[in-house]
Structures are given as C-alpha cells and as structure tokens.
PDB file of C-alpha atoms in Angstrom:
ATOM      1  CA  MET A 122      74.094 -75.995  -8.412  1.00 45.00           C
ATOM      2  CA  GLU A 123      73.048 -73.836  -5.496  1.00 55.00           C
ATOM      3  CA  ILE A 124      75.279 -70.891  -4.636  1.00 63.00           C
ATOM      4  CA  LYS A 125      75.829 -70.902  -0.877  1.00 79.00           C
ATOM      5  CA  THR A 126      78.889 -68.638  -0.602  1.00 87.00           C
ATOM      6  CA  HIS A 127      81.203 -66.650  -2.835  1.00 92.00           C
ATOM      7  CA  LYS A 128      83.460 -69.726  -2.964  1.00 93.00           C
ATOM      8  CA  ASP A 129      80.804 -71.479  -5.061  1.00 92.00           C
ATOM      9  CA  LEU A 130      81.061 -68.811  -7.783  1.00 94.00           C
ATOM     10  CA  LEU A 131      83.200 -69.928 -10.716  1.00 96.00           C
ATOM     11  CA  VAL A 132      84.303 -66.330 -11.316  1.00 97.00           C
ATOM     12  CA  TRP A 133      85.646 -66.139  -7.757  1.00 97.00           C
ATOM     13  CA  GLN A 134      87.497 -69.456  -8.203  1.00 97.00           C
ATOM     14  CA  LYS A 135      89.042 -68.320 -11.500  1.00 98.00           C
ATOM     15  CA  SER A 136      89.986 -64.991  -9.903  1.00 98.00           C
ATOM     16  CA  ILE A 137      91.875 -66.824  -7.154  1.00 98.00           C
ATOM     17  CA  ASP A 138      93.744 -68.799  -9.835  1.00 98.00           C
ATOM     18  CA  LEU A 139      94.606 -65.519 -11.569  1.00 98.00           C
ATOM     19  CA  VAL A 140      95.997 -64.125  -8.309  1.00 98.00           C
ATOM     20  CA  ILE A 141      98.385 -67.074  -8.077  1.00 98.00           C
ATOM     21  CA  ASP A 142      99.382 -66.720 -11.743  1.00 98.00           C
ATOM     22  CA  VAL A 143     100.127 -62.997 -11.370  1.00 98.00           C
ATOM     23  CA  TYR A 144     102.105 -63.527  -8.164  1.00 98.00           C
ATOM     24  CA  LEU A 145     104.220 -66.185  -9.882  1.00 97.00           C
ATOM     25  CA  ALA A 146     104.745 -64.030 -12.984  1.00 97.00           C
ATOM     26  CA  THR A 147     105.791 -60.959 -11.002  1.00 96.00           C
ATOM     27  CA  GLN A 148     108.438 -62.940  -9.130  1.00 95.00           C
ATOM     28  CA  LYS A 149     110.508 -62.629 -12.309  1.00 92.00           C
ATOM     29  CA  PHE A 150     110.223 -58.838 -12.463  1.00 95.00           C
ATOM     30  CA  PRO A 151     113.306 -56.726 -11.715  1.00 93.00           C
ATOM     31  CA  LYS A 152     113.782 -56.113  -7.996  1.00 91.00           C
ATOM     32  CA  ASP A 153     113.527 -52.354  -8.472  1.00 91.00           C
ATOM     33  CA  GLU A 154     109.903 -52.910  -9.528  1.00 86.00           C
ATOM     34  CA  LEU A 155     109.010 -54.562  -6.212  1.00 81.00           C
ATOM     35  CA  PHE A 156     107.310 -51.479  -4.771  1.00 84.00           C
ATOM     36  CA  ALA A 157     106.068 -50.087  -8.072  1.00 92.00           C
ATOM     37  CA  LEU A 158     104.517 -52.165 -10.837  1.00 95.00           C
ATOM     38  CA  THR A 159     104.731 -55.469  -8.944  1.00 96.00           C
ATOM     39  CA  ASN A 160     102.935 -54.023  -5.929  1.00 95.00           C
ATOM     40  CA  GLN A 161     100.257 -52.373  -8.060  1.00 96.00           C
ATOM     41  CA  MET A 162      99.578 -55.590  -9.964  1.00 98.00           C
ATOM     42  CA  LYS A 163      99.299 -57.625  -6.776  1.00 97.00           C
ATOM     43  CA  ARG A 164      96.939 -55.084  -5.238  1.00 97.00           C
ATOM     44  CA  CYS A 165      94.538 -54.968  -8.171  1.00 97.00           C
ATOM     45  CA  VAL A 166      94.558 -58.730  -8.860  1.00 98.00           C
ATOM     46  CA  THR A 167      93.792 -59.564  -5.221  1.00 98.00           C
ATOM     47  CA  SER A 168      91.055 -56.928  -5.245  1.00 98.00           C
ATOM     48  CA  ILE A 169      89.116 -58.907  -7.866  1.00 98.00           C
ATOM     49  CA  PRO A 170      88.174 -61.973  -5.755  1.00 98.00           C
ATOM     50  CA  ALA A 171      88.192 -59.971  -2.522  1.00 98.00           C
ATOM     51  CA  ASN A 172      85.476 -57.627  -3.770  1.00 97.00           C
ATOM     52  CA  ILE A 173      83.436 -60.480  -5.218  1.00 96.00           C
ATOM     53  CA  ALA A 174      83.577 -62.123  -1.784  1.00 95.00           C
ATOM     54  CA  GLU A 175      82.745 -58.954   0.111  1.00 95.00           C
ATOM     55  CA  GLY A 176      79.830 -58.141  -2.170  1.00 93.00           C
ATOM     56  CA  ALA A 177      78.429 -61.656  -1.972  1.00 90.00           C
ATOM     57  CA  GLY A 178      78.674 -61.489   1.799  1.00 90.00           C
ATOM     58  CA  ARG A 179      76.552 -58.344   1.972  1.00 84.00           C
ATOM     59  CA  ARG A 180      73.352 -60.192   0.979  1.00 75.00           C
ATOM     60  CA  SER A 181      71.930 -57.196  -0.870  1.00 86.00           C
ATOM     61  CA  GLU A 182      71.764 -57.087  -4.673  1.00 89.00           C
ATOM     62  CA  LYS A 183      72.563 -53.370  -4.697  1.00 91.00           C
ATOM     63  CA  GLU A 184      75.686 -53.798  -2.556  1.00 92.00           C
ATOM     64  CA  PHE A 185      76.720 -56.936  -4.453  1.00 92.00           C
ATOM     65  CA  SER A 186      76.494 -54.946  -7.711  1.00 94.00           C
ATOM     66  CA  GLN A 187      78.638 -52.161  -6.268  1.00 96.00           C
ATOM     67  CA  PHE A 188      81.369 -54.598  -5.255  1.00 96.00           C
ATOM     68  CA  LEU A 189      81.185 -56.366  -8.631  1.00 96.00           C
ATOM     69  CA  HIS A 190      81.775 -52.985 -10.277  1.00 97.00           C
ATOM     70  CA  VAL A 191      84.879 -52.519  -8.116  1.00 98.00           C
ATOM     71  CA  SER A 192      86.089 -55.995  -9.165  1.00 98.00           C
ATOM     72  CA  LEU A 193      85.500 -55.043 -12.787  1.00 97.00           C
ATOM     73  CA  GLY A 194      87.557 -51.879 -12.325  1.00 98.00           C
ATOM     74  CA  SER A 195      90.380 -53.852 -10.718  1.00 98.00           C
ATOM     75  CA  ALA A 196      90.381 -56.331 -13.595  1.00 98.00           C
ATOM     76  CA  SER A 197      90.583 -53.467 -16.098  1.00 97.00           C
ATOM     77  CA  GLU A 198      93.416 -51.961 -14.082  1.00 98.00           C
ATOM     78  CA  LEU A 199      95.220 -55.316 -14.214  1.00 98.00           C
ATOM     79  CA  GLU A 200      94.850 -55.385 -18.005  1.00 98.00           C
ATOM     80  CA  THR A 201      96.629 -52.040 -18.170  1.00 97.00           C
ATOM     81  CA  PHE A 202      99.485 -53.239 -15.961  1.00 97.00           C
ATOM     82  CA  LEU A 203      99.830 -56.402 -18.050  1.00 98.00           C
ATOM     83  CA  ILE A 204     100.215 -54.295 -21.199  1.00 98.00           C
ATOM     84  CA  ILE A 205     102.840 -52.100 -19.520  1.00 97.00           C
ATOM     85  CA  SER A 206     104.706 -55.153 -18.201  1.00 97.00           C
ATOM     86  CA  ASN A 207     104.750 -56.753 -21.622  1.00 97.00           C
ATOM     87  CA  ARG A 208     105.969 -53.562 -23.312  1.00 97.00           C
ATOM     88  CA  LEU A 209     108.770 -53.308 -20.743  1.00 96.00           C
ATOM     89  CA  ASN A 210     109.643 -56.945 -21.519  1.00 96.00           C
ATOM     90  CA  TYR A 211     108.942 -58.006 -17.930  1.00 96.00           C
ATOM     91  CA  LEU A 212     106.371 -60.478 -19.266  1.00 97.00           C
ATOM     92  CA  ASP A 213     107.114 -62.615 -22.288  1.00 97.00           C
ATOM     93  CA  ASN A 214     104.405 -62.763 -24.951  1.00 98.00           C
ATOM     94  CA  ASN A 215     103.195 -66.219 -23.922  1.00 98.00           C
ATOM     95  CA  THR A 216     102.724 -65.255 -20.261  1.00 98.00           C
ATOM     96  CA  TYR A 217     101.195 -61.934 -21.275  1.00 98.00           C
ATOM     97  CA  ASN A 218      98.676 -63.630 -23.594  1.00 98.00           C
ATOM     98  CA  THR A 219      97.762 -66.226 -20.979  1.00 98.00           C
ATOM     99  CA  LEU A 220      97.215 -63.649 -18.235  1.00 98.00           C
ATOM    100  CA  THR A 221      95.350 -61.291 -20.570  1.00 98.00           C
ATOM    101  CA  ASN A 222      93.044 -64.067 -21.765  1.00 98.00           C
ATOM    102  CA  LYS A 223      92.286 -65.123 -18.184  1.00 98.00           C
ATOM    103  CA  THR A 224      91.630 -61.511 -17.195  1.00 98.00           C
ATOM    104  CA  SER A 225      89.314 -61.002 -20.195  1.00 98.00           C
ATOM    105  CA  GLU A 226      87.393 -64.142 -19.282  1.00 98.00           C
ATOM    106  CA  ILE A 227      86.966 -62.909 -15.707  1.00 98.00           C
ATOM    107  CA  ILE A 228      85.769 -59.518 -16.977  1.00 98.00           C
ATOM    108  CA  ARG A 229      83.145 -61.273 -19.119  1.00 98.00           C
ATOM    109  CA  MET A 230      82.088 -63.435 -16.176  1.00 97.00           C
ATOM    110  CA  ILE A 231      81.781 -60.479 -13.793  1.00 97.00           C
ATOM    111  CA  SER A 232      79.769 -58.588 -16.418  1.00 97.00           C
ATOM    112  CA  GLY A 233      77.442 -61.566 -16.787  1.00 96.00           C
ATOM    113  CA  LEU A 234      77.069 -61.877 -13.030  1.00 94.00           C
ATOM    114  CA  LEU A 235      76.305 -58.161 -12.791  1.00 94.00           C
ATOM    115  CA  LYS A 236      73.599 -58.552 -15.408  1.00 93.00           C
ATOM    116  CA  SER A 237      72.012 -61.474 -13.577  1.00 90.00           C
ATOM    117  CA  VAL A 238      72.132 -59.652 -10.219  1.00 86.00           C
ATOM    118  CA  LYS A 239      70.458 -56.587 -11.739  1.00 81.00           C
ATOM    119  CA  GLU A 240      67.723 -58.732 -13.294  1.00 77.00           C
ATOM    120  CA  LYS A 241      66.667 -60.093  -9.895  1.00 68.00           C
TER     121      LYS A 241
END
C-alpha cells in the first residue's frame, strides 16, 4: 500500500481511535478534574495523531522524525496520566488495561516508524 498522506498510516488511525477512547473514559471523571487531569490527558492524547500528521506534512525525514519524537513523548505522558487515573480510581482496571495496551501499541508503532524514517 502506498502512503499518500498521514491518514494512510495505521499508527495515525489507531491514535485517532485512542483519542476517542480517552475522551469517552474521561467523561466519567469527577467534575473537579475537568481542568486538571482530564484536560492534561486530552491535550497529550490529541497531540499524538496531530504531531504524526504535522510531521508527515513537512515532507522532510528530519522534520518528520522530530514530530514523531514529540508524539512519542505525548504517548509516554499519557501512560503516566493513565497510571495516576487508575490509582485514583477514576479508571477501572479494565478500562485502564485497555487504554494502556493501546498506548503501548502506538508507542511501538511510532518507534518502528521512526526507525524506518531514519533508515531512508
């Protein structure tokens, strides 16, 4: 399959799905978390596909790599917020495990994409 835009990248597609999952999960958080943990989680999860898209749109391997690194950082940040949310009992174990597994998969995919971009 030929990659024409960022939307053709499976990692971008899975990142969009993760955004939806996190938004739905944070709807159940206490209202006093709206501008704290909820906001932080939404910011970092949306940063993942946004930076993949921006990097892919730059058409330079060096710039694409830089934006992939930012996406990787955002995914790691999300992992931290998921752990905190689970420990505060805002996320049940099932939701936590699902979101963590999806985040880990995206981290692996971004890392693989970074490796392939650097090898070009």
